[in-house]
Short mmCIF file of C-alpha atoms and ligand atoms in Angstrom, two decimals:
data_model
loop_
_atom_site.label_atom_id
_atom_site.label_comp_id
_atom_site.label_asym_id
_atom_site.label_seq_id
_atom_site.Cartn_x
_atom_site.Cartn_y
_atom_site.Cartn_z
CA MET A 967 -14.25 -6.03 18.23
CA ASP A 968 -15.04 -2.49 16.87
CA LEU A 969 -16.58 -1.90 13.44
CA LEU A 970 -13.28 -1.06 11.63
CA THR A 971 -11.27 -3.99 12.96
CA GLY A 972 -14.07 -6.37 12.13
CA GLU A 973 -14.33 -4.96 8.59
CA MET A 974 -10.52 -5.04 8.09
CA ASN A 975 -10.26 -8.65 9.22
CA SER A 976 -13.13 -9.58 6.88
CA VAL A 977 -11.56 -7.70 3.92
CA ALA A 978 -8.24 -9.39 4.64
CA ARG A 979 -9.85 -12.83 4.51
CA GLU A 980 -11.77 -11.96 1.31
CA ILE A 981 -8.65 -10.54 -0.39
CA ASP A 982 -6.51 -13.64 0.67
CA LYS A 983 -9.07 -15.81 -1.00
CA ALA A 984 -9.31 -13.71 -4.19
CA LEU A 985 -5.52 -13.46 -4.50
CA GLY A 986 -5.11 -17.24 -4.09
CA ALA A 987 -7.51 -17.75 -6.98
CA LEU A 988 -5.74 -15.18 -9.16
CA LEU A 989 -2.33 -16.69 -8.75
CA PRO A 990 -1.14 -19.44 -11.08
CA PRO A 991 -1.24 -22.96 -9.60
CA VAL A 992 2.11 -24.32 -8.45
CA GLU A 993 2.88 -26.71 -11.30
CA ASP A 994 5.12 -27.20 -14.35
CA TYR A 995 8.83 -26.33 -14.82
CA GLU A 996 8.14 -22.80 -13.60
CA ALA A 997 6.65 -24.01 -10.30
CA GLU A 998 9.34 -22.41 -8.17
CA VAL A 999 8.45 -18.93 -9.17
CA PHE A 1000 4.68 -19.56 -8.77
CA GLU A 1001 5.46 -20.81 -5.27
CA ALA A 1002 7.52 -17.81 -4.44
CA MET A 1003 4.72 -15.43 -5.66
CA ARG A 1004 2.24 -17.31 -3.43
CA TYR A 1005 4.62 -17.28 -0.43
CA ALA A 1006 5.18 -13.49 -0.72
CA LEU A 1007 1.51 -12.59 -1.48
CA LEU A 1008 -0.18 -14.82 1.01
CA ALA A 1009 2.12 -14.24 3.93
CA GLY A 1010 -0.27 -12.09 5.95
CA GLY A 1011 -0.06 -8.33 5.88
CA LYS A 1012 -2.75 -5.87 6.93
CA ARG A 1013 -4.30 -5.50 3.40
CA LEU A 1014 -4.59 -1.79 4.10
CA ARG A 1015 -4.43 -0.86 0.46
CA PRO A 1016 -7.15 -3.34 -0.68
CA PHE A 1017 -9.24 -2.11 2.22
CA LEU A 1018 -8.94 1.38 0.96
CA VAL A 1019 -9.91 0.35 -2.59
CA LEU A 1020 -12.98 -1.50 -1.29
CA ALA A 1021 -13.93 1.43 1.00
CA SER A 1022 -13.58 4.03 -1.67
CA THR A 1023 -15.42 1.95 -4.37
CA ALA A 1024 -18.18 1.44 -1.86
CA LEU A 1025 -18.80 5.21 -1.83
CA PHE A 1026 -20.00 4.82 -5.46
CA ASP A 1027 -21.73 1.41 -5.19
CA VAL A 1028 -19.17 -0.20 -7.52
CA PRO A 1029 -19.95 -3.92 -7.61
CA ILE A 1030 -17.80 -5.82 -5.13
CA GLU A 1031 -16.44 -8.40 -7.69
CA ARG A 1032 -15.01 -5.58 -9.78
CA ALA A 1033 -13.65 -3.61 -6.79
CA ARG A 1034 -12.04 -6.77 -5.41
CA ARG A 1035 -10.03 -7.21 -8.57
CA ALA A 1036 -8.64 -3.67 -8.47
CA ALA A 1037 -7.80 -4.29 -4.77
CA CYS A 1038 -5.94 -7.47 -5.60
CA ALA A 1039 -4.00 -5.80 -8.39
CA LEU A 1040 -2.81 -3.05 -5.97
CA GLU A 1041 -1.84 -5.66 -3.37
CA CYS A 1042 0.29 -7.50 -6.03
CA VAL A 1043 2.23 -4.26 -6.73
CA HIS A 1044 2.63 -3.55 -3.03
CA THR A 1045 3.94 -7.04 -2.40
CA TYR A 1046 6.32 -6.87 -5.36
CA SER A 1047 7.71 -3.65 -3.88
CA LEU A 1048 8.32 -5.39 -0.52
CA VAL A 1049 10.00 -8.39 -2.20
CA HIS A 1050 12.39 -6.20 -4.18
CA ASP A 1051 12.94 -3.74 -1.19
CA ASP A 1052 14.04 -6.67 1.00
CA LEU A 1053 16.73 -7.93 -1.51
CA PRO A 1054 20.45 -7.66 -0.52
CA CYS A 1055 21.02 -4.89 -3.11
CA MET A 1056 18.30 -2.73 -1.44
CA ASP A 1057 17.40 -2.98 2.21
CA ASP A 1058 18.83 -6.49 2.76
CA ASP A 1059 16.15 -7.74 5.23
CA ASP A 1060 15.74 -11.25 6.52
CA MET A 1061 12.24 -11.06 7.92
CA ARG A 1062 8.96 -9.63 6.43
CA ARG A 1063 5.45 -10.20 7.68
CA GLY A 1064 6.85 -12.35 10.38
CA LYS A 1065 8.49 -14.80 8.04
CA PRO A 1066 11.81 -15.16 6.21
CA THR A 1067 11.93 -12.76 3.20
CA THR A 1068 11.26 -14.22 -0.19
CA HIS A 1069 14.87 -14.20 -1.24
CA LYS A 1070 15.92 -15.93 2.03
CA LYS A 1071 13.42 -18.71 1.27
CA PHE A 1072 13.84 -19.05 -2.51
CA GLY A 1073 17.10 -17.30 -3.40
CA GLU A 1074 17.70 -13.91 -4.95
CA ALA A 1075 17.07 -14.73 -8.57
CA THR A 1076 13.68 -16.40 -7.91
CA ALA A 1077 12.66 -13.49 -5.61
CA VAL A 1078 13.45 -10.95 -8.41
CA LEU A 1079 11.37 -13.03 -10.82
CA ALA A 1080 8.53 -13.34 -8.34
CA GLY A 1081 8.50 -9.61 -7.85
CA ASP A 1082 8.54 -9.00 -11.58
CA ALA A 1083 5.70 -11.53 -12.08
CA LEU A 1084 3.56 -10.00 -9.31
CA LEU A 1085 4.01 -6.54 -10.88
CA THR A 1086 2.93 -7.71 -14.32
CA LEU A 1087 0.08 -9.86 -12.91
CA ALA A 1088 -1.35 -6.64 -11.41
CA PHE A 1089 -1.77 -5.06 -14.96
CA GLU A 1090 -3.11 -8.40 -16.33
CA ILE A 1091 -5.82 -8.27 -13.65
CA LEU A 1092 -6.70 -4.64 -14.31
CA SER A 1093 -6.82 -4.96 -18.09
CA ASP A 1094 -9.02 -8.08 -17.98
CA GLU A 1095 -12.70 -7.45 -18.99
CA ALA A 1096 -13.81 -9.02 -15.69
CA THR A 1097 -12.48 -5.83 -13.95
CA HIS A 1098 -14.74 -3.51 -15.88
CA HIS A 1099 -16.82 -3.83 -19.06
CA ASP A 1100 -15.84 -0.36 -20.22
CA PRO A 1101 -12.26 -0.32 -21.86
CA LYS A 1102 -11.84 3.35 -20.97
CA VAL A 1103 -12.20 2.57 -17.29
CA ARG A 1104 -9.77 -0.31 -17.58
CA ALA A 1105 -7.24 1.94 -19.40
CA ASP A 1106 -7.61 4.66 -16.75
CA LEU A 1107 -7.03 2.14 -14.00
CA VAL A 1108 -3.89 0.83 -15.78
CA LEU A 1109 -2.56 4.35 -16.35
CA ALA A 1110 -3.17 5.42 -12.79
CA LEU A 1111 -1.44 2.33 -11.36
CA ALA A 1112 1.47 2.62 -13.84
CA GLN A 1113 1.93 6.24 -12.80
CA ALA A 1114 1.72 5.47 -9.04
CA ALA A 1115 4.13 2.53 -9.19
CA GLY A 1116 6.66 3.91 -11.73
CA ALA A 1117 9.50 6.41 -11.98
CA HIS A 1118 7.46 9.38 -10.92
CA GLY A 1119 5.80 7.42 -8.13
CA MET A 1120 7.02 4.54 -5.92
CA VAL A 1121 10.14 3.64 -7.94
CA GLY A 1122 11.24 7.33 -7.99
CA GLY A 1123 10.61 7.59 -4.19
CA GLN A 1124 12.69 4.47 -3.65
CA MET A 1125 15.56 6.05 -5.68
CA ILE A 1126 15.43 9.22 -3.49
CA ASP A 1127 15.33 6.99 -0.43
CA MET A 1128 18.52 5.32 -1.49
CA LEU A 1129 20.14 8.68 -2.05
CA ALA A 1130 19.09 9.61 1.56
CA GLU A 1131 21.64 7.18 2.88
CA THR A 1132 24.43 9.46 1.65
CA THR A 1133 22.78 12.87 1.34
CA SER A 1134 21.11 14.82 4.09
CA LEU A 1135 17.50 15.69 3.14
CA ASP A 1136 15.39 18.43 4.63
CA ILE A 1137 11.67 18.09 5.70
CA GLY A 1138 10.41 19.10 2.27
CA ALA A 1139 12.59 16.53 0.50
CA VAL A 1140 11.54 13.74 2.98
CA THR A 1141 7.87 14.61 2.55
CA ARG A 1142 8.22 14.47 -1.29
CA LEU A 1143 10.15 11.22 -1.04
CA GLN A 1144 7.54 9.59 1.14
CA GLN A 1145 4.65 10.85 -0.96
CA MET A 1146 6.23 9.08 -3.85
CA LYS A 1147 7.49 5.94 -2.19
CA THR A 1148 4.45 5.20 0.04
CA GLY A 1149 1.86 7.74 -0.75
CA ALA A 1150 1.57 7.04 -4.51
CA LEU A 1151 0.11 3.56 -3.98
CA ILE A 1152 -2.24 4.79 -1.22
CA ARG A 1153 -3.50 7.55 -3.58
CA PHE A 1154 -4.05 4.96 -6.29
CA ALA A 1155 -6.28 3.01 -3.83
CA VAL A 1156 -8.76 5.98 -3.67
CA ASP A 1157 -8.22 6.81 -7.32
CA ALA A 1158 -9.46 3.30 -8.20
CA GLY A 1159 -12.71 4.16 -6.33
CA ALA A 1160 -12.99 7.47 -8.24
CA ILE A 1161 -12.30 5.91 -11.66
CA MET A 1162 -14.60 3.04 -11.21
CA GLY A 1163 -17.24 5.15 -9.66
CA HIS A 1164 -17.13 8.01 -12.18
CA ALA A 1165 -16.54 10.47 -9.36
CA THR A 1166 -17.17 14.25 -9.82
CA THR A 1167 -14.16 16.54 -9.76
CA ASP A 1168 -14.95 17.62 -6.20
CA GLN A 1169 -15.21 14.13 -5.01
CA LYS A 1170 -11.94 13.24 -6.73
CA HIS A 1171 -10.23 16.17 -4.96
CA ALA A 1172 -11.63 15.14 -1.58
CA LEU A 1173 -10.38 11.61 -2.02
CA HIS A 1174 -6.95 12.79 -3.18
CA ASN A 1175 -6.60 15.13 -0.21
CA TYR A 1176 -7.73 12.25 2.08
CA ALA A 1177 -5.09 9.94 0.58
CA TYR A 1178 -2.40 12.66 0.79
CA ASP A 1179 -2.97 13.14 4.51
CA LEU A 1180 -3.43 9.47 5.25
CA GLY A 1181 -0.32 8.52 3.37
CA LEU A 1182 1.83 10.94 5.32
CA ALA A 1183 0.23 9.90 8.62
CA PHE A 1184 0.95 6.30 7.68
CA GLN A 1185 4.56 7.04 6.96
CA ILE A 1186 5.22 9.17 10.09
CA THR A 1187 3.72 6.23 12.09
CA ASP A 1188 6.03 3.83 10.24
CA ASP A 1189 9.02 5.97 11.22
CA LEU A 1190 7.74 6.08 14.85
CA LEU A 1191 7.43 2.27 14.86
CA ASP A 1192 10.99 1.86 13.45
CA VAL A 1193 12.18 3.72 16.55
CA GLU A 1194 9.66 2.56 19.20
CA GLY A 1195 8.19 -0.71 17.89
CA SER A 1196 9.40 -4.27 18.34
CA ALA A 1197 10.50 -6.79 15.71
CA GLU A 1198 8.03 -9.23 17.12
CA GLU A 1199 5.04 -6.93 16.67
CA LEU A 1200 6.13 -5.60 13.27
CA GLY A 1201 7.32 -8.96 11.77
CA LYS A 1202 10.48 -7.27 10.45
CA ALA A 1203 13.63 -5.73 11.74
CA VAL A 1204 13.42 -2.32 13.48
CA GLY A 1205 15.99 0.52 13.68
CA LYS A 1206 16.65 0.19 9.97
CA ASP A 1207 16.33 3.89 9.33
CA ASP A 1208 18.97 5.19 11.74
CA LYS A 1209 21.41 6.22 9.00
CA LYS A 1210 18.98 8.46 7.06
CA GLU A 1211 16.64 11.40 7.74
CA THR A 1212 13.12 10.50 8.61
CA PHE A 1213 10.16 12.44 9.99
CA VAL A 1214 11.25 11.29 13.40
CA SER A 1215 14.91 12.28 13.06
CA LEU A 1216 13.88 15.73 11.68
CA LEU A 1217 10.98 16.53 13.97
CA GLY A 1218 11.61 14.36 17.06
CA VAL A 1219 9.21 11.87 18.43
CA GLU A 1220 6.71 14.25 20.08
CA ARG A 1221 6.36 16.56 17.11
CA ALA A 1222 6.23 13.69 14.69
CA ARG A 1223 3.38 12.14 16.69
CA MET A 1224 1.52 15.47 16.79
CA GLN A 1225 1.93 15.83 13.09
CA ALA A 1226 0.53 12.28 12.38
CA ASN A 1227 -2.48 13.08 14.73
CA MET A 1228 -3.14 16.43 12.96
CA LEU A 1229 -2.95 14.72 9.46
CA ALA A 1230 -5.29 11.96 10.58
CA GLU A 1231 -7.84 14.59 11.78
CA GLN A 1232 -7.50 16.45 8.55
CA ALA A 1233 -8.03 13.30 6.49
CA VAL A 1234 -11.32 12.71 8.37
CA ILE A 1235 -12.47 16.22 7.54
CA HIS A 1236 -11.99 15.58 3.83
CA MET A 1237 -14.65 12.96 4.01
CA ASP A 1238 -17.25 15.61 4.82
CA HIS A 1239 -17.91 15.56 1.08
CA PHE A 1240 -19.52 12.16 1.48
CA ASP A 1241 -22.41 10.73 3.36
CA GLU A 1242 -22.52 7.78 5.84
CA LYS A 1243 -21.02 5.56 3.23
CA ALA A 1244 -17.68 7.12 4.09
CA GLU A 1245 -17.91 5.85 7.75
CA LEU A 1246 -15.03 3.27 7.33
CA LEU A 1247 -12.84 5.86 5.64
CA ARG A 1248 -13.50 8.19 8.52
CA LEU A 1249 -12.40 5.51 11.06
CA LEU A 1250 -9.22 4.39 9.18
CA PRO A 1251 -6.92 7.35 9.91
CA HIS A 1252 -7.24 6.72 13.63
CA PHE A 1253 -6.32 3.05 13.08
CA VAL A 1254 -3.38 3.99 10.91
CA ILE A 1255 -1.76 6.26 13.56
CA ASN A 1256 -2.36 3.86 16.39
CA ARG A 1257 -1.35 0.62 14.74
CA ARG A 1258 1.47 -1.40 16.25
CA SER A 1259 2.50 -3.28 13.09
C1 GRG B 805 11.70 -1.79 -4.56
C2 GRG B 805 10.48 -0.45 -6.40
C3 GRG B 805 10.69 -0.79 -5.04
C4 GRG B 805 10.07 0.01 -4.12
C5 GRG B 805 10.06 -0.24 -2.73
C6 GRG B 805 7.30 0.69 -0.63
C7 GRG B 805 8.75 0.47 -0.71
C8 GRG B 805 9.33 0.94 -2.05
C9 GRG B 805 9.50 -0.21 0.16
C10 GRG B 805 8.94 -0.70 1.40
C11 GRG B 805 9.84 -0.32 2.54
C12 GRG B 805 9.04 0.20 3.61
C13 GRG B 805 9.07 -0.59 4.82
C14 GRG B 805 8.38 1.39 3.48
C15 GRG B 805 7.53 1.97 4.54
C16 GRG B 805 6.10 2.00 4.35
C17 GRG B 805 5.63 0.67 3.93
C18 GRG B 805 5.33 0.58 2.54
C19 GRG B 805 5.35 -0.29 4.75
C20 GRG B 805 4.88 -1.57 4.53
O1 GRG B 805 3.46 -1.50 4.25
P1 GRG B 805 2.38 -2.12 5.27
O2 GRG B 805 2.71 -1.74 6.66
O3 GRG B 805 2.78 -3.66 5.15
O4 GRG B 805 1.05 -1.89 4.84
P2 GRG B 805 1.91 -4.97 5.09
O5 GRG B 805 2.85 -6.16 5.33
O6 GRG B 805 0.87 -4.84 6.23
O7 GRG B 805 1.22 -5.08 3.76
#
């Protein structure tokens, strides 16, 4: 197993354990929603965003127990977005991470509540003193995640995505939509490193540019997988995007793949600002564009 795969597997195990401990135990009258949160959050997943938080905080030697909490908060928001995105009123999906979607298993109302509770749990984790002793750092993390997840970030991107079903978007609009819908949380991952590590302005810019290119490369690959991947490998339905413009519908398969490769190479170059501590961040873009799930 190569260095990156080994590290990603080990981060996934570590994050699963930490998330399990942060979730409320399944008891009392509200047990059903606790169980749905657990079901959605501990259903597998690549844990790519937590990995990015840990890799970017490691650049600044942030203590791992603090970094892990920020990583878990981000995964809670990501999982909430998947739970809500799968609902019948949005993408109406039956499978996610190789298992029935949360609303298929627990019903729509409980899935909505589980998503809401995961979103709010993220901010509870970040604002707890255990995440950082300095209240300014905690407030900066909360602000950055709220901005990434909210109306000018992921939620806004999802709104434009819904519009894309009835309106034809050009490449600029699709890029903006994806930078909001998928890119904003990826940017938060590296922002968390910069905030907790008190990065310099140059370091912040380098990390931001890295996340911008990585996020787009990730999304182009997602669009390619929607066309070329299999439901077995992806653990979810494929061909869901055939009614709206995507990078693949606008650029074609070959140009989309070339664009993803170019973005991945560019992302690696942004890491020239850092020493050997950025090795995992240098390896990640290659993984992102070659993934099969
Ligand atoms: C409902 C507010 C709200 C937002 C939903 C992110 C999103 C917005 C919807 C997800 C739909 C989707 C499939 C987007 C494409 C990119 C993406 C986020 C893929 C899933 O992320 P992975 O591949 O998933 O990291 P795992 O399961 O590995 O965590």
